[in-house]
């Protein structure tokens, strides 16, 4: 074992030494490095080192962006360096020339002020001067020499300095080569920490070989690129020569043919004069533009949009009122008001053909048939139907289109829908208009004002087209669950038609006429295989669904169909049969007097008796009932009343519970109630306090008790001006200790003077009460006309109490007849 020969003086390694953090580089033994320092701690270190042996520890930073590194930001391997020269440029800027001496390992950092000081140990380098070491050193020397001949990343001066180390000093050769290579700090640290010369030379040889391969590959790629550029230029010159030759021969190239074809399409599109002028101008720009230009695709796509839009394509309306009425009745049960409005429009259209399209807004809970009604209207009128969903749109460009300033820009959804319909007067449905949002990209609802205004949309301007498009003949239909979130200006453009929901009888008819036949068809079944009894359908309506629409009911029907289909397949009741089906070609052959060639078609048949689903058998397919009528159980004690509420998904019943406990007269309200219901509770309690003598309630009750009003199902938000009457009845029941009859539900708002105010959503609320088993309903007398929207069956099934004042409610529920007379006195 012998030490490596070095041509420089080794250092007497101290046990502690000041540390200089190094950015983006690694100092190796034997290497000389100029650095510029300006950090406070480094300046302190240099000042102290100059007064001593001029030795410092140099350790690289893990993250060069850190200005004041701590011990955790530094590697644990470094180099002892001697300061050769110090040049002070200013008080805060010094240039150094340092030389690496020995490898060191940082044991621990002792302190960080006034500079980093670390406890270190020297890494002794020993090796056996064997033939293997000599061979590895010679190979490294040759590989590095080859690398210098093909790279420009290492200057000739640095390369000569490395090669001057020679193969007789392998340690110096390896360290000098590692110091000049353009590799990562992590790789250099990996070489620095290797005290074993053999493993260090082996690893360095791998790195140099890799750099040679990368450099050669890069040169090859560059050469291929230059060849391709030369080939492209040659092709360009040849194409230009070809154009000249074709011009002399009177022939046209592909691009000229494309321009000619576009010009022909512009003529055939029958655009308005101003639009045609824009299209011809854009075509002229396209003809002068080189095909490889970035704007060529943008201009070509723009012309495609102008050409394919239906500028003068109309669909003739079928103005047959009887046929339209039949189609509407076939597709939808009931909905009398909506159907009459459509027929009125068709009748006026028959008289005055220039009538602008109306803007209808269907408002109602999910599943009542708003979107499907739009399709039926299009079928009744003989028009094309197209729809877009506005739910979640926050970008105004979705309506008005994107500016033609970048590749990939498109017109807005309105123009896209018109193009998809292929006619300029389709039935255009805008779904979920109540769910349009607003953010920094604009306000889509404001952009819809122009679309839905008959006085403006005859010249709708899309940012992409930059030419007006006439939307006045489009029959726009919008849908929404609620009106509250629609801006007033947008709501003013539309005619509101409400679809409040269906009663049990209406759901039964819809299921028999539409839902069951559709689900049988979708599941490959026939009425001869599966039949639902009326009792089974009504059981699904009452005990498995609780909604205003029909979606959950259709899901339950689909569940039964799937299970029956699964049974038939498992039992082997499904057979295949082959039938002959006349093809289009066969019919032509028959018309020509020839023997038609029929195609074979495989169909499924069922070898089974009809499966009849009745009320008892239904449970086997869809499980036990999901909704229970718990009215009698919840109102069997005082302080509980049944209110009626309207939600975006239909009507709901609410149990309002009140209780009292010892206190000082405060009111606590829980159940996730909104501000309106909280104010109703405050008003109800205030009225009871002010009328306590007439109600026979001692005033000291309010002074010695706190009151708590709670509406269960607290996870569901509740708000709206409908609960005043129910809250008043709940509190009165509590204070009089008299339960409310379990068959009575109520709605209405009260004033501090005892008046009962009208509310909305009467039909939805009444249907919810009927479905819950309620037999009597209290409503404000001014809402009496709203009962006309109910079916005759619903009106007969319920007893309605019209109330005007609080006294009317007390008489109906508690039998108190003297309240109104005392109040008048």
GROMACS .gro file of C-alpha atoms in nm, residues 124-572:
model
  449
  124UNK     CA    1  -0.726   0.884   0.339
  125UNK     CA    2  -0.675   0.772  -0.018
  126UNK     CA    3  -0.481   0.448  -0.061
  127UNK     CA    4  -0.453   0.212  -0.353
  128UNK     CA    5  -0.248  -0.071  -0.490
  129UNK     CA    6  -0.056   0.020  -0.803
  130UNK     CA    7  -0.164  -0.292  -0.986
  131UNK     CA    8  -0.192  -0.365  -1.354
  132UNK     CA    9  -0.569  -0.327  -1.323
  133UNK     CA   10  -0.531   0.030  -1.190
  134UNK     CA   11  -0.289   0.109  -1.470
  135UNK     CA   12  -0.529  -0.031  -1.730
  136UNK     CA   13  -0.825   0.161  -1.586
  137UNK     CA   14  -0.620   0.482  -1.579
  138UNK     CA   15  -0.505   0.437  -1.940
  139UNK     CA   16  -0.865   0.370  -2.053
  140UNK     CA   17  -0.990   0.680  -1.871
  141UNK     CA   18  -0.713   0.888  -2.029
  142UNK     CA   19  -0.804   0.765  -2.380
  143UNK     CA   20  -1.179   0.810  -2.331
  144UNK     CA   21  -1.130   1.162  -2.198
  145UNK     CA   22  -0.901   1.247  -2.488
  146UNK     CA   23  -1.171   1.122  -2.730
  147UNK     CA   24  -1.435   1.326  -2.548
  148UNK     CA   25  -1.225   1.643  -2.582
  149UNK     CA   26  -1.203   1.587  -2.957
  150UNK     CA   27  -1.583   1.591  -3.011
  151UNK     CA   28  -1.715   1.830  -2.747
  152UNK     CA   29  -1.724   2.207  -2.715
  153UNK     CA   30  -1.836   2.212  -2.350
  154UNK     CA   31  -1.475   2.197  -2.220
  155UNK     CA   32  -1.222   2.461  -2.321
  156UNK     CA   33  -0.892   2.355  -2.470
  157UNK     CA   34  -0.701   2.504  -2.176
  158UNK     CA   35  -0.893   2.296  -1.922
  159UNK     CA   36  -0.861   1.986  -2.136
  160UNK     CA   37  -0.484   2.024  -2.162
  161UNK     CA   38  -0.464   2.075  -1.785
  162UNK     CA   39  -0.640   1.742  -1.729
  163UNK     CA   40  -0.433   1.552  -1.985
  164UNK     CA   41  -0.111   1.697  -1.842
  165UNK     CA   42  -0.172   1.494  -1.527
  166UNK     CA   43  -0.075   1.189  -1.729
  167UNK     CA   44  -0.141   0.824  -1.665
  168UNK     CA   45   0.134   0.808  -1.402
  169UNK     CA   46  -0.076   1.001  -1.153
  170UNK     CA   47  -0.420   0.836  -1.160
  171UNK     CA   48  -0.554   1.020  -0.853
  172UNK     CA   49  -0.479   1.363  -0.999
  173UNK     CA   50  -0.609   1.259  -1.344
  174UNK     CA   51  -0.941   1.139  -1.197
  175UNK     CA   52  -0.995   1.448  -0.979
  176UNK     CA   53  -0.902   1.697  -1.252
  177UNK     CA   54  -1.126   1.522  -1.507
  178UNK     CA   55  -1.420   1.517  -1.264
  179UNK     CA   56  -1.374   1.888  -1.189
  180UNK     CA   57  -1.408   2.001  -1.555
  181UNK     CA   58  -1.691   1.769  -1.665
  182UNK     CA   59  -2.028   1.938  -1.715
  183UNK     CA   60  -2.230   1.699  -1.497
  184UNK     CA   61  -2.469   1.747  -1.205
  185UNK     CA   62  -2.359   1.839  -0.854
  186UNK     CA   63  -2.503   1.510  -0.725
  187UNK     CA   64  -2.283   1.309  -0.962
  188UNK     CA   65  -1.976   1.510  -0.867
  189UNK     CA   66  -2.046   1.456  -0.496
  190UNK     CA   67  -2.077   1.085  -0.573
  191UNK     CA   68  -1.722   1.095  -0.716
  192UNK     CA   69  -1.588   1.311  -0.433
  193UNK     CA   70  -1.706   1.076  -0.160
  194UNK     CA   71  -1.529   0.775  -0.316
  195UNK     CA   72  -1.194   0.740  -0.133
  196UNK     CA   73  -1.127   0.414  -0.318
  197UNK     CA   74  -0.940   0.510  -0.635
  198UNK     CA   75  -1.044   0.202  -0.833
  199UNK     CA   76  -1.419   0.259  -0.785
  200UNK     CA   77  -1.374   0.631  -0.855
  201UNK     CA   78  -1.192   0.574  -1.184
  202UNK     CA   79  -1.448   0.307  -1.286
  203UNK     CA   80  -1.741   0.540  -1.220
  204UNK     CA   81  -1.571   0.832  -1.393
  205UNK     CA   82  -1.504   0.619  -1.699
  206UNK     CA   83  -1.876   0.533  -1.716
  207UNK     CA   84  -1.968   0.902  -1.700
  208UNK     CA   85  -1.717   1.002  -1.971
  209UNK     CA   86  -1.839   0.718  -2.195
  210UNK     CA   87  -2.198   0.832  -2.145
  211UNK     CA   88  -2.107   1.191  -2.233
  212UNK     CA   89  -1.933   1.067  -2.549
  213UNK     CA   90  -2.249   0.877  -2.653
  214UNK     CA   91  -2.472   1.179  -2.582
  215UNK     CA   92  -2.245   1.413  -2.775
  216UNK     CA   93  -2.226   1.181  -3.076
  217UNK     CA   94  -2.603   1.133  -3.072
  218UNK     CA   95  -2.657   1.508  -3.051
  219UNK     CA   96  -2.426   1.562  -3.347
  220UNK     CA   97  -2.613   1.296  -3.544
  221UNK     CA   98  -2.950   1.460  -3.469
  222UNK     CA   99  -2.814   1.802  -3.567
  223UNK     CA  100  -2.684   1.660  -3.891
  224UNK     CA  101  -3.024   1.503  -3.966
  225UNK     CA  102  -3.198   1.834  -3.893
  226UNK     CA  103  -2.967   2.020  -4.129
  227UNK     CA  104  -3.029   1.756  -4.396
  228UNK     CA  105  -3.405   1.792  -4.346
  229UNK     CA  106  -3.383   2.171  -4.372
  230UNK     CA  107  -3.188   2.137  -4.692
  231UNK     CA  108  -3.442   1.887  -4.825
  232UNK     CA  109  -3.731   2.121  -4.733
  233UNK     CA  110  -3.568   2.412  -4.914
  234UNK     CA  111  -3.509   2.192  -5.215
  235UNK     CA  112  -3.874   2.081  -5.213
  236UNK     CA  113  -3.985   2.444  -5.190
  237UNK     CA  114  -3.783   2.538  -5.499
  238UNK     CA  115  -3.914   2.232  -5.685
  239UNK     CA  116  -4.276   2.318  -5.594
  240UNK     CA  117  -4.229   2.671  -5.720
  241UNK     CA  118  -4.088   2.535  -6.044
  242UNK     CA  119  -4.382   2.292  -6.066
  243UNK     CA  120  -4.629   2.578  -6.022
  244UNK     CA  121  -4.462   2.768  -6.301
  245UNK     CA  122  -4.475   2.463  -6.528
  246UNK     CA  123  -4.842   2.392  -6.440
  247UNK     CA  124  -4.926   2.754  -6.508
  248UNK     CA  125  -4.769   2.729  -6.852
  249UNK     CA  126  -4.959   2.402  -6.919
  250UNK     CA  127  -5.290   2.543  -6.789
  251UNK     CA  128  -5.311   2.289  -6.505
  252UNK     CA  129  -5.399   2.360  -6.140
  253UNK     CA  130  -5.229   2.222  -5.829
  254UNK     CA  131  -5.410   2.090  -5.519
  255UNK     CA  132  -5.407   2.424  -5.340
  256UNK     CA  133  -5.554   2.604  -5.639
  257UNK     CA  134  -5.822   2.338  -5.659
  258UNK     CA  135  -5.898   2.390  -5.288
  259UNK     CA  136  -5.935   2.766  -5.335
  260UNK     CA  137  -6.162   2.709  -5.635
  261UNK     CA  138  -6.375   2.462  -5.440
  262UNK     CA  139  -6.408   2.704  -5.146
  263UNK     CA  140  -6.514   2.980  -5.384
  264UNK     CA  141  -6.781   2.752  -5.527
  265UNK     CA  142  -6.910   2.662  -5.178
  266UNK     CA  143  -6.934   3.031  -5.086
  267UNK     CA  144  -7.158   3.087  -5.387
  268UNK     CA  145  -7.375   2.787  -5.298
  269UNK     CA  146  -7.410   2.885  -4.930
  270UNK     CA  147  -7.648   3.172  -5.020
  271UNK     CA  148  -7.503   3.400  -4.755
  272UNK     CA  149  -7.628   3.753  -4.693
  273UNK     CA  150  -7.439   4.011  -4.897
  274UNK     CA  151  -7.231   4.147  -4.609
  275UNK     CA  152  -7.135   3.797  -4.493
  276UNK     CA  153  -7.045   3.692  -4.847
  277UNK     CA  154  -6.819   3.996  -4.876
  278UNK     CA  155  -6.635   3.895  -4.558
  279UNK     CA  156  -6.601   3.535  -4.680
  280UNK     CA  157  -6.459   3.642  -5.018
  281UNK     CA  158  -6.211   3.875  -4.850
  282UNK     CA  159  -6.096   3.596  -4.619
  283UNK     CA  160  -6.066   3.358  -4.916
  284UNK     CA  161  -5.846   3.613  -5.095
  285UNK     CA  162  -5.619   3.627  -4.786
  286UNK     CA  163  -5.607   3.248  -4.776
  287UNK     CA  164  -5.505   3.227  -5.142
  288UNK     CA  165  -5.206   3.457  -5.079
  289UNK     CA  166  -5.101   3.279  -4.759
  290UNK     CA  167  -4.836   3.001  -4.763
  291UNK     CA  168  -4.987   2.666  -4.650
  292UNK     CA  169  -4.726   2.617  -4.379
  293UNK     CA  170  -4.810   2.947  -4.211
  294UNK     CA  171  -4.962   2.918  -3.861
  295UNK     CA  172  -5.255   3.141  -3.955
  296UNK     CA  173  -5.346   2.927  -4.256
  297UNK     CA  174  -5.533   2.671  -4.045
  298UNK     CA  175  -5.716   2.945  -3.854
  299UNK     CA  176  -5.831   3.112  -4.175
  300UNK     CA  177  -5.929   2.780  -4.336
  301UNK     CA  178  -6.136   2.676  -4.031
  302UNK     CA  179  -6.308   3.016  -4.024
  303UNK     CA  180  -6.415   2.977  -4.386
  304UNK     CA  181  -6.549   2.628  -4.312
  305UNK     CA  182  -6.771   2.773  -4.038
  306UNK     CA  183  -6.903   3.050  -4.264
  307UNK     CA  184  -6.979   2.802  -4.542
  308UNK     CA  185  -7.147   2.532  -4.331
  309UNK     CA  186  -7.379   2.760  -4.131
  310UNK     CA  187  -7.743   2.745  -4.251
  311UNK     CA  188  -7.771   3.107  -4.363
  312UNK     CA  189  -8.078   3.046  -4.580
  313UNK     CA  190  -8.194   2.694  -4.487
  314UNK     CA  191  -8.539   2.686  -4.325
  315UNK     CA  192  -8.761   2.405  -4.203
  316UNK     CA  193  -9.122   2.443  -4.307
  317UNK     CA  194  -9.359   2.439  -4.010
  318UNK     CA  195  -9.643   2.186  -3.995
  319UNK     CA  196  -9.930   2.414  -3.904
  320UNK     CA  197 -10.186   2.142  -3.831
  321UNK     CA  198 -10.336   2.212  -3.489
  322UNK     CA  199 -10.512   1.877  -3.460
  323UNK     CA  200 -10.199   1.679  -3.547
  324UNK     CA  201  -9.988   1.889  -3.311
  325UNK     CA  202 -10.237   1.834  -3.028
  326UNK     CA  203 -10.228   1.460  -3.093
  327UNK     CA  204  -9.848   1.450  -3.085
  328UNK     CA  205  -9.831   1.649  -2.761
  329UNK     CA  206 -10.093   1.426  -2.599
  330UNK     CA  207  -9.912   1.112  -2.711
  331UNK     CA  208  -9.579   1.220  -2.565
  332UNK     CA  209  -9.696   1.383  -2.240
  333UNK     CA  210  -9.985   1.326  -2.007
  334UNK     CA  211 -10.170   1.630  -1.870
  335UNK     CA  212  -9.960   1.957  -1.882
  336UNK     CA  213 -10.265   2.133  -2.017
  337UNK     CA  214 -10.137   2.492  -1.985
  338UNK     CA  215  -9.808   2.420  -2.160
  339UNK     CA  216  -9.975   2.238  -2.447
  340UNK     CA  217 -10.230   2.517  -2.494
  341UNK     CA  218  -9.948   2.775  -2.513
  342UNK     CA  219  -9.775   2.578  -2.788
  343UNK     CA  220 -10.095   2.536  -2.985
  344UNK     CA  221 -10.166   2.908  -2.952
  345UNK     CA  222  -9.826   2.987  -3.099
  346UNK     CA  223  -9.886   2.749  -3.391
  347UNK     CA  224 -10.225   2.902  -3.458
  348UNK     CA  225 -10.085   3.256  -3.468
  349UNK     CA  226  -9.796   3.134  -3.682
  350UNK     CA  227 -10.048   2.993  -3.927
  351UNK     CA  228 -10.206   3.338  -3.959
  352UNK     CA  229  -9.884   3.543  -3.958
  353UNK     CA  230  -9.581   3.357  -4.091
  354UNK     CA  231  -9.333   3.631  -3.996
  355UNK     CA  232  -9.399   3.582  -3.625
  356UNK     CA  233  -9.077   3.583  -3.425
  357UNK     CA  234  -9.001   3.280  -3.214
  358UNK     CA  235  -9.119   3.299  -2.851
  359UNK     CA  236  -8.887   3.249  -2.554
  360UNK     CA  237  -9.046   2.994  -2.320
  361UNK     CA  238  -8.903   2.894  -1.983
  362UNK     CA  239  -9.015   2.564  -1.832
  363UNK     CA  240  -8.973   2.579  -1.454
  364UNK     CA  241  -9.021   2.273  -1.237
  365UNK     CA  242  -8.856   1.998  -1.033
  366UNK     CA  243  -8.626   1.741  -1.196
  367UNK     CA  244  -8.794   1.458  -1.381
  368UNK     CA  245  -9.123   1.631  -1.476
  369UNK     CA  246  -9.044   1.620  -1.849
  370UNK     CA  247  -8.906   1.964  -1.931
  371UNK     CA  248  -8.642   1.849  -2.179
  372UNK     CA  249  -8.856   1.579  -2.338
  373UNK     CA  250  -9.134   1.833  -2.381
  374UNK     CA  251  -8.899   2.037  -2.600
  375UNK     CA  252  -8.848   1.735  -2.826
  376UNK     CA  253  -9.223   1.688  -2.851
  377UNK     CA  254  -9.269   2.054  -2.948
  378UNK     CA  255  -9.013   2.014  -3.227
  379UNK     CA  256  -9.192   1.700  -3.352
  380UNK     CA  257  -9.528   1.872  -3.338
  381UNK     CA  258  -9.396   2.167  -3.542
  382UNK     CA  259  -9.192   1.955  -3.781
  383UNK     CA  260  -8.872   2.138  -3.690
  384UNK     CA  261  -8.522   2.016  -3.608
  385UNK     CA  262  -8.436   1.994  -3.238
  386UNK     CA  263  -8.106   2.085  -3.075
  387UNK     CA  264  -8.009   2.144  -2.714
  388UNK     CA  265  -7.718   2.258  -2.501
  389UNK     CA  266  -7.671   2.246  -2.124
  390UNK     CA  267  -7.578   2.572  -1.953
  391UNK     CA  268  -7.518   2.415  -1.611
  392UNK     CA  269  -7.184   2.528  -1.468
  393UNK     CA  270  -7.092   2.761  -1.758
  394UNK     CA  271  -6.884   3.053  -1.629
  395UNK     CA  272  -6.709   3.175  -1.942
  396UNK     CA  273  -6.884   3.432  -2.160
  397UNK     CA  274  -6.697   3.289  -2.460
  398UNK     CA  275  -6.910   2.973  -2.428
  399UNK     CA  276  -7.203   3.186  -2.549
  400UNK     CA  277  -7.041   3.453  -2.767
  401UNK     CA  278  -6.747   3.249  -2.895
  402UNK     CA  279  -6.370   3.297  -2.876
  403UNK     CA  280  -6.180   3.570  -3.053
  404UNK     CA  281  -6.001   3.449  -3.366
  405UNK     CA  282  -5.659   3.520  -3.221
  406UNK     CA  283  -5.525   3.170  -3.163
  407UNK     CA  284  -5.538   2.819  -3.307
  408UNK     CA  285  -5.829   2.622  -3.166
  409UNK     CA  286  -6.071   2.911  -3.117
  410UNK     CA  287  -6.435   2.826  -3.189
  411UNK     CA  288  -6.775   2.995  -3.209
  412UNK     CA  289  -6.999   2.991  -2.903
  413UNK     CA  290  -7.242   2.713  -2.820
  414UNK     CA  291  -7.533   2.897  -2.978
  415UNK     CA  292  -7.374   2.904  -3.323
  416UNK     CA  293  -7.248   2.548  -3.277
  417UNK     CA  294  -7.603   2.435  -3.200
  418UNK     CA  295  -7.740   2.611  -3.509
  419UNK     CA  296  -7.479   2.444  -3.727
  420UNK     CA  297  -7.556   2.104  -3.569
  421UNK     CA  298  -7.928   2.151  -3.639
  422UNK     CA  299  -7.861   2.239  -4.003
  423UNK     CA  300  -8.141   2.495  -4.016
  424UNK     CA  301  -8.177   2.854  -3.900
  425UNK     CA  302  -8.516   2.799  -3.732
  426UNK     CA  303  -8.480   2.493  -3.506
  427UNK     CA  304  -8.635   2.435  -3.166
  428UNK     CA  305  -8.335   2.527  -2.950
  429UNK     CA  306  -8.342   2.415  -2.586
  430UNK     CA  307  -8.115   2.581  -2.327
  431UNK     CA  308  -8.114   2.344  -2.031
  432UNK     CA  309  -8.034   2.446  -1.670
  433UNK     CA  310  -8.041   2.821  -1.729
  434UNK     CA  311  -8.071   2.872  -1.353
  435UNK     CA  312  -7.724   2.721  -1.301
  436UNK     CA  313  -7.521   2.967  -1.509
  437UNK     CA  314  -7.227   3.103  -1.308
  438UNK     CA  315  -7.011   3.415  -1.314
  439UNK     CA  316  -6.636   3.467  -1.263
  440UNK     CA  317  -6.339   3.666  -1.398
  441UNK     CA  318  -6.401   3.533  -1.750
  442UNK     CA  319  -6.726   3.725  -1.784
  443UNK     CA  320  -7.098   3.686  -1.721
  444UNK     CA  321  -7.263   3.429  -1.954
  445UNK     CA  322  -7.613   3.531  -1.835
  446UNK     CA  323  -7.552   3.882  -1.969
  447UNK     CA  324  -7.445   3.736  -2.304
  448UNK     CA  325  -7.772   3.541  -2.312
  449UNK     CA  326  -7.970   3.868  -2.300
  450UNK     CA  327  -7.898   3.931  -2.667
  451UNK     CA  328  -7.967   3.569  -2.759
  452UNK     CA  329  -8.310   3.560  -2.589
  453UNK     CA  330  -8.434   3.908  -2.681
  454UNK     CA  331  -8.654   3.902  -2.996
  455UNK     CA  332  -8.577   4.270  -3.050
  456UNK     CA  333  -8.201   4.208  -3.063
  457UNK     CA  334  -8.128   3.854  -3.172
  458UNK     CA  335  -8.202   3.919  -3.540
  459UNK     CA  336  -7.838   4.036  -3.559
  460UNK     CA  337  -7.662   3.821  -3.298
  461UNK     CA  338  -7.287   3.885  -3.302
  462UNK     CA  339  -7.052   3.597  -3.226
  463UNK     CA  340  -6.694   3.696  -3.145
  464UNK     CA  341  -6.556   3.423  -3.368
  465UNK     CA  342  -6.771   3.490  -3.675
  466UNK     CA  343  -6.759   3.872  -3.646
  467UNK     CA  344  -7.064   3.884  -3.872
  468UNK     CA  345  -7.430   3.902  -3.757
  469UNK     CA  346  -7.647   3.590  -3.756
  470UNK     CA  347  -8.028   3.605  -3.745
  471UNK     CA  348  -8.170   3.411  -3.447
  472UNK     CA  349  -8.515   3.568  -3.455
  473UNK     CA  350  -8.674   3.261  -3.618
  474UNK     CA  351  -8.532   3.019  -3.362
  475UNK     CA  352  -8.783   2.878  -3.112
  476UNK     CA  353  -8.587   2.908  -2.788
  477UNK     CA  354  -8.695   2.703  -2.487
  478UNK     CA  355  -8.515   2.726  -2.155
  479UNK     CA  356  -8.548   2.503  -1.850
  480UNK     CA  357  -8.485   2.571  -1.482
  481UNK     CA  358  -8.554   2.415  -1.145
  482UNK     CA  359  -8.594   2.750  -0.967
  483UNK     CA  360  -8.631   3.112  -1.076
  484UNK     CA  361  -8.452   3.278  -0.785
  485UNK     CA  362  -8.102   3.237  -0.933
  486UNK     CA  363  -8.196   3.373  -1.278
  487UNK     CA  364  -8.102   3.744  -1.312
  488UNK     CA  365  -8.412   3.968  -1.335
  489UNK     CA  366  -8.311   4.112  -1.674
  490UNK     CA  367  -8.280   3.762  -1.821
  491UNK     CA  368  -8.603   3.645  -1.658
  492UNK     CA  369  -8.782   3.941  -1.817
  493UNK     CA  370  -8.698   3.807  -2.166
  494UNK     CA  371  -8.879   3.478  -2.104
  495UNK     CA  372  -9.236   3.361  -2.064
  496UNK     CA  373  -9.252   3.143  -1.753
  497UNK     CA  374  -9.446   2.816  -1.771
  498UNK     CA  375  -9.450   2.607  -1.454
  499UNK     CA  376  -9.447   2.228  -1.447
  500UNK     CA  377  -9.517   2.172  -1.078
  501UNK     CA  378  -9.508   1.792  -1.062
  502UNK     CA  379  -9.751   1.503  -1.078
  503UNK     CA  380 -10.007   1.352  -0.845
  504UNK     CA  381 -10.020   0.977  -0.777
  505UNK     CA  382 -10.294   0.930  -1.036
  506UNK     CA  383 -10.098   1.120  -1.298
  507UNK     CA  384  -9.785   0.918  -1.221
  508UNK     CA  385  -9.985   0.598  -1.260
  509UNK     CA  386 -10.104   0.699  -1.608
  510UNK     CA  387  -9.758   0.818  -1.716
  511UNK     CA  388  -9.601   0.493  -1.598
  512UNK     CA  389  -9.857   0.284  -1.793
  513UNK     CA  390  -9.842   0.494  -2.110
  514UNK     CA  391  -9.473   0.585  -2.131
  515UNK     CA  392  -9.234   0.453  -1.867
  516UNK     CA  393  -9.318   0.081  -1.871
  517UNK     CA  394  -9.328   0.045  -2.254
  518UNK     CA  395  -8.995   0.232  -2.281
  519UNK     CA  396  -8.822   0.020  -2.018
  520UNK     CA  397  -8.957  -0.303  -2.165
  521UNK     CA  398  -8.811  -0.205  -2.501
  522UNK     CA  399  -8.474  -0.101  -2.354
  523UNK     CA  400  -8.441  -0.432  -2.170
  524UNK     CA  401  -8.541  -0.648  -2.467
  525UNK     CA  402  -8.874  -0.753  -2.313
  526UNK     CA  403  -9.230  -0.739  -2.444
  527UNK     CA  404  -9.573  -0.688  -2.281
  528UNK     CA  405  -9.636  -1.059  -2.342
  529UNK     CA  406  -9.346  -1.142  -2.109
  530UNK     CA  407  -9.377  -0.885  -1.828
  531UNK     CA  408  -9.682  -0.702  -1.694
  532UNK     CA  409  -9.725  -0.459  -1.404
  533UNK     CA  410 -10.056  -0.435  -1.223
  534UNK     CA  411 -10.196  -0.096  -1.118
  535UNK     CA  412 -10.154  -0.194  -0.753
  536UNK     CA  413  -9.785  -0.264  -0.804
  537UNK     CA  414  -9.730   0.067  -0.982
  538UNK     CA  415  -9.915   0.259  -0.710
  539UNK     CA  416  -9.713   0.077  -0.444
  540UNK     CA  417  -9.391   0.190  -0.612
  541UNK     CA  418  -9.525   0.547  -0.625
  542UNK     CA  419  -9.629   0.562  -0.260
  543UNK     CA  420  -9.373   0.345  -0.083
  544UNK     CA  421  -9.057   0.353  -0.299
  545UNK     CA  422  -9.047   0.708  -0.439
  546UNK     CA  423  -9.113   1.049  -0.297
  547UNK     CA  424  -9.056   1.305  -0.570
  548UNK     CA  425  -9.239   1.548  -0.793
  549UNK     CA  426  -9.099   1.399  -1.114
  550UNK     CA  427  -9.074   1.050  -1.259
  551UNK     CA  428  -8.705   0.957  -1.260
  552UNK     CA  429  -8.694   0.745  -0.945
  553UNK     CA  430  -9.015   0.569  -1.047
  554UNK     CA  431  -8.860   0.483  -1.384
  555UNK     CA  432  -8.549   0.353  -1.205
  556UNK     CA  433  -8.765   0.121  -0.994
  557UNK     CA  434  -8.940  -0.007  -1.308
  558UNK     CA  435  -8.600  -0.059  -1.472
  559UNK     CA  436  -8.485  -0.257  -1.165
  560UNK     CA  437  -8.777  -0.497  -1.200
  561UNK     CA  438  -8.712  -0.536  -1.575
  562UNK     CA  439  -8.345  -0.619  -1.515
  563UNK     CA  440  -8.423  -0.879  -1.253
  564UNK     CA  441  -8.689  -1.044  -1.469
  565UNK     CA  442  -8.447  -1.050  -1.765
  566UNK     CA  443  -8.181  -1.208  -1.544
  567UNK     CA  444  -8.430  -1.476  -1.429
  568UNK     CA  445  -8.531  -1.562  -1.783
  569UNK     CA  446  -8.170  -1.599  -1.897
  570UNK     CA  447  -8.072  -1.814  -1.596
  571UNK     CA  448  -8.374  -2.042  -1.647
  572UNK     CA  449  -8.296  -2.084  -2.018
   0.00000   0.00000   0.00000
